[in-house]
GROMACS .gro file of N, CA and C in nm:
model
  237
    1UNK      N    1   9.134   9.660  10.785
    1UNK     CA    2   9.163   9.561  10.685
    1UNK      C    3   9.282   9.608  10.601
    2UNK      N    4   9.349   9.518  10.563
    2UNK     CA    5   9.501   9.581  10.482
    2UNK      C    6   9.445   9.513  10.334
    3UNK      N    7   9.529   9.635  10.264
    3UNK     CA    8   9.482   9.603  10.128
    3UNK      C    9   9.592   9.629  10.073
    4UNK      N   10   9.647   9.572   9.966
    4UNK     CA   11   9.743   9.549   9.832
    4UNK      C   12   9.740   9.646   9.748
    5UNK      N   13   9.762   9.722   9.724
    5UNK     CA   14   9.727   9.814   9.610
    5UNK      C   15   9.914   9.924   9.557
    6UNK      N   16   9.861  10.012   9.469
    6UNK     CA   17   9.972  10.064   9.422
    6UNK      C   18   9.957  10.226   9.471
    7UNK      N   19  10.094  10.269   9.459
    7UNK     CA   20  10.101  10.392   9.535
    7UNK      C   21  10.178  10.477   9.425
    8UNK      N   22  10.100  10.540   9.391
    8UNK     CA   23  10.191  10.621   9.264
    8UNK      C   24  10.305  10.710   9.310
    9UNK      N   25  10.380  10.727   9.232
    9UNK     CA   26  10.516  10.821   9.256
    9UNK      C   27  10.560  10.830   9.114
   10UNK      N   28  10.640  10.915   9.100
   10UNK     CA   29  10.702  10.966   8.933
   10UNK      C   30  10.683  11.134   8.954
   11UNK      N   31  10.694  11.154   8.807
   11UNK     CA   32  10.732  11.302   8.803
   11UNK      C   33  10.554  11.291   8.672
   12UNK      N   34  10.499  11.416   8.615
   12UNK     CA   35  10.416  11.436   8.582
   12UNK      C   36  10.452  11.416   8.467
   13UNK      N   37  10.315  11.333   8.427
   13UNK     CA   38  10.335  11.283   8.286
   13UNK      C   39  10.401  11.142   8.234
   14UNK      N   40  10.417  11.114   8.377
   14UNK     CA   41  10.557  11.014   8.321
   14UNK      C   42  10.523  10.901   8.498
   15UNK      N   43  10.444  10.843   8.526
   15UNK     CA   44  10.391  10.745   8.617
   15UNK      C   45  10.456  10.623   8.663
   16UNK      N   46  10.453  10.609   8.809
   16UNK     CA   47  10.513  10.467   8.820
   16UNK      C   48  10.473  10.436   8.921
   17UNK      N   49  10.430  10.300   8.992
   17UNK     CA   50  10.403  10.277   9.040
   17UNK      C   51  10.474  10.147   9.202
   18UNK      N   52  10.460  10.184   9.296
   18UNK     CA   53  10.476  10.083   9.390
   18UNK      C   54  10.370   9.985   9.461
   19UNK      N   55  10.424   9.870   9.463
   19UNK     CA   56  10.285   9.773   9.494
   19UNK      C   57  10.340   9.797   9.679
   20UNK      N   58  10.255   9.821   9.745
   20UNK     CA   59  10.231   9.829   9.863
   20UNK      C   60  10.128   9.776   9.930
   21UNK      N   61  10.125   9.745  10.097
   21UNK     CA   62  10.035   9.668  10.188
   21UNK      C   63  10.028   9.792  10.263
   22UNK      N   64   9.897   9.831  10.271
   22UNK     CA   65   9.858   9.936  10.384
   22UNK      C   66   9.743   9.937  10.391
   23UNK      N   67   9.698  10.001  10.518
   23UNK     CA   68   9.573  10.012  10.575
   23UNK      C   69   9.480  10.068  10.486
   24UNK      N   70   9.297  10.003  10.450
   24UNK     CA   71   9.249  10.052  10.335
   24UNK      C   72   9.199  10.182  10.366
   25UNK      N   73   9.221  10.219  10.538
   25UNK     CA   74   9.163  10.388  10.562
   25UNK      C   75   9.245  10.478  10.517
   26UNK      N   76   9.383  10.406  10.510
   26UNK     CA   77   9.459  10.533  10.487
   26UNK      C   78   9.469  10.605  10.306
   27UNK      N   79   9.501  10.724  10.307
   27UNK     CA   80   9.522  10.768  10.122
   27UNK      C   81   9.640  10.674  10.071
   28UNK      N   82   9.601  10.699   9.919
   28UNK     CA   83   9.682  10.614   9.833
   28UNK      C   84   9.871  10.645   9.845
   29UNK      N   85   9.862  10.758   9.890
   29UNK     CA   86  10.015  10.788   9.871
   29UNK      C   87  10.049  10.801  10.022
   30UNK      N   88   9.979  10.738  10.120
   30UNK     CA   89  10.067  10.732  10.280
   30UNK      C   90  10.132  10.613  10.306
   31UNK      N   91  10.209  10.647  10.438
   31UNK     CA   92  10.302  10.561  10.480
   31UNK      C   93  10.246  10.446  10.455
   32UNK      N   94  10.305  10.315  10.398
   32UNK     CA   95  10.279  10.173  10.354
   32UNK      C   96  10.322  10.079  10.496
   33UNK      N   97  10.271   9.964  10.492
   33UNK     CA   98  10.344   9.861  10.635
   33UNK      C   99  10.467   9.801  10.550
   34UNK      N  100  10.452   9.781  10.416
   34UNK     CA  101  10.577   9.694  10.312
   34UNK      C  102  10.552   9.729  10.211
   35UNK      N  103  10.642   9.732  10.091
   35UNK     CA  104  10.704   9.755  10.000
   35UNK      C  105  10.686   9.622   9.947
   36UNK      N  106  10.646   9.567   9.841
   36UNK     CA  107  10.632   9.440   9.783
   36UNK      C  108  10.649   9.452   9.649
   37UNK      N  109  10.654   9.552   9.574
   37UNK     CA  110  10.688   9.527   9.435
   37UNK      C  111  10.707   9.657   9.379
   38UNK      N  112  10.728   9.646   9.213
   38UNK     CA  113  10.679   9.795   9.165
   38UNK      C  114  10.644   9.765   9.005
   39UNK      N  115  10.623   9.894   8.941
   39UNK     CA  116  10.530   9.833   8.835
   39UNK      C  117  10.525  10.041   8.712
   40UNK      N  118  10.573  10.017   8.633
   40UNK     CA  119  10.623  10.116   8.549
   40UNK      C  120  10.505  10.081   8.434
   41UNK      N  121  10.383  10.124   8.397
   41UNK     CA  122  10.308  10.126   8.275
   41UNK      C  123  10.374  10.185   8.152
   42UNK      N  124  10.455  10.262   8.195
   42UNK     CA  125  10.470  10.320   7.991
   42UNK      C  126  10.576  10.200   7.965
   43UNK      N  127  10.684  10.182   8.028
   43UNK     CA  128  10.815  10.058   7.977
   43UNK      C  129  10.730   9.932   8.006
   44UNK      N  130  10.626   9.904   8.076
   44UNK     CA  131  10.549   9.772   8.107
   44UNK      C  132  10.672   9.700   8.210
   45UNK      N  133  10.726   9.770   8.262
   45UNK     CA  134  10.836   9.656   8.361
   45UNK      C  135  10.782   9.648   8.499
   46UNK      N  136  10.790   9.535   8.537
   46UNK     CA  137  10.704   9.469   8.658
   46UNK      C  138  10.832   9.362   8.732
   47UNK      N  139  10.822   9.473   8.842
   47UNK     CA  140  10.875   9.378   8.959
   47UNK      C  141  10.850   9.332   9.101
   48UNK      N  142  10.773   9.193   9.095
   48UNK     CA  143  10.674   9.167   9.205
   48UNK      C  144  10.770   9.065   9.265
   49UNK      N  145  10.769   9.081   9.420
   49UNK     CA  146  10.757   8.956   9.554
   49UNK      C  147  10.650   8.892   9.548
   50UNK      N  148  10.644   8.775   9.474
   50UNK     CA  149  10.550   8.682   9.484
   50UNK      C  150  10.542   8.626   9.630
   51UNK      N  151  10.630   8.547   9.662
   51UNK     CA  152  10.626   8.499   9.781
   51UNK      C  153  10.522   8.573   9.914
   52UNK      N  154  10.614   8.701   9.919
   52UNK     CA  155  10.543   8.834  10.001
   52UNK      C  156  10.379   8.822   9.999
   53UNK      N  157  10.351   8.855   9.844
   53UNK     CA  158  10.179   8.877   9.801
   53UNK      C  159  10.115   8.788   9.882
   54UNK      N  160  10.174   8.653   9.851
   54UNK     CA  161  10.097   8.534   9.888
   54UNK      C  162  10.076   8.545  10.044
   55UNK      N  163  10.172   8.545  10.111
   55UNK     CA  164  10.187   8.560  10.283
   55UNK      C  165  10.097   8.614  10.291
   56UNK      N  166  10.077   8.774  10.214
   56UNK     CA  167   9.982   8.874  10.306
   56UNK      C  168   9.830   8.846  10.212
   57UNK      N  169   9.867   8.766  10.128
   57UNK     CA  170   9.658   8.743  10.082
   57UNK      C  171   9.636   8.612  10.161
   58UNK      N  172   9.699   8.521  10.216
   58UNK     CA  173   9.704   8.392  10.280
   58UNK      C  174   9.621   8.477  10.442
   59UNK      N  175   9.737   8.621  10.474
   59UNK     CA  176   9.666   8.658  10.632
   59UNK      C  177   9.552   8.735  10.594
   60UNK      N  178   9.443   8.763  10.498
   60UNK     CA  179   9.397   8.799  10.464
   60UNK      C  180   9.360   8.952  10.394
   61UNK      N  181   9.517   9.005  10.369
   61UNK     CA  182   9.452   9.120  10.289
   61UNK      C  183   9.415   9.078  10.147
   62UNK      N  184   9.367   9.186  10.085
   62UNK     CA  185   9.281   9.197  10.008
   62UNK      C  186   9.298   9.273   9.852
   63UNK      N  187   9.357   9.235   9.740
   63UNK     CA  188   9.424   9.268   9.594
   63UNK      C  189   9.357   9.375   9.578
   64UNK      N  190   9.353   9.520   9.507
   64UNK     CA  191   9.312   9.589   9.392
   64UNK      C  192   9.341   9.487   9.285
   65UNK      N  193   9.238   9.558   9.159
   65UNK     CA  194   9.176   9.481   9.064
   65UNK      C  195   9.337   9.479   8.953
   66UNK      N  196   9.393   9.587   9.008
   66UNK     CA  197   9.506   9.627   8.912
   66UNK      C  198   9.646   9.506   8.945
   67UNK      N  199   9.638   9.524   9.057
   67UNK     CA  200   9.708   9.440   9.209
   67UNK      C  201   9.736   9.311   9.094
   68UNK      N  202   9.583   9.263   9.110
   68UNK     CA  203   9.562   9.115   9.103
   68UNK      C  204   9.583   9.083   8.991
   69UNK      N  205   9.614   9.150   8.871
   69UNK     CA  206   9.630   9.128   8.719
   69UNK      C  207   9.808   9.112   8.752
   70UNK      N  208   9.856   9.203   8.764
   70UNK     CA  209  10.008   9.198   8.793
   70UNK      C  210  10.051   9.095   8.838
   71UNK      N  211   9.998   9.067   8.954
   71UNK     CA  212  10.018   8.926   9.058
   71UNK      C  213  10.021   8.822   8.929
   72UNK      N  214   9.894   8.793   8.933
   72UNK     CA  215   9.893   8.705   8.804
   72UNK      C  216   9.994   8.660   8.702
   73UNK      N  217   9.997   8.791   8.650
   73UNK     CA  218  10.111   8.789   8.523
   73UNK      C  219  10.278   8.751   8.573
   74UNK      N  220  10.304   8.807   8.705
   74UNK     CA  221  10.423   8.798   8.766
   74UNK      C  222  10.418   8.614   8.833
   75UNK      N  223  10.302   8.546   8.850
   75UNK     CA  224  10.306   8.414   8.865
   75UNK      C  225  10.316   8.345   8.704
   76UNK      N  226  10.263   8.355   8.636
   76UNK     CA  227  10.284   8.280   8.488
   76UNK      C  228  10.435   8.265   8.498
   77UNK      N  229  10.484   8.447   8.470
   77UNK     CA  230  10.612   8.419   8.425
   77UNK      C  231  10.746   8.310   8.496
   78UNK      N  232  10.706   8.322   8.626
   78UNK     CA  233  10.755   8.278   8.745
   78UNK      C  234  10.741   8.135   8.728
   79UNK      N  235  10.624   8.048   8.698
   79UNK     CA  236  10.649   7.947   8.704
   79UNK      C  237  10.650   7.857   8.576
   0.00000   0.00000   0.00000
């Protein structure tokens, strides 16, 4: 099953995040199938492929809870 979720990267102390589609067996920080967004908590800057999300929750993968708030917020602004 492919799942949506974020893949941390940054330096310590200092966090950021990539929204990625990958397999839910694999760990949080392995090779991804796509690259779909990214997402910085301390500046709050969010940059999502809406379009993308939709395709791959339409073929059925599946949001983290974190995922799906972002998504969200990145559709308001969007439309």
């Amino acid at each position: 099953m492919l799942k949506i979720r974020l893949k941390k990267y940054g330096r310590k102390k200092r966090p950021s995040y990539r929204i990625v589609v990958i397999d839910s067996r694999k760990r949080r920080d392995g090779r991804p199938i796509a690259e779909l967004g990214f997402y910085d908590p301390i500046t709050n800057q969010i940059t999502v492929n809406v379009e993308s999300i939709k395709v791959y929750k339409d073929n059925g993968a599946q949001t983290s809870k974190t995922v799906e708030s972002i998504y969200q917020k990145a559709q308001q602004n969007q439309g």
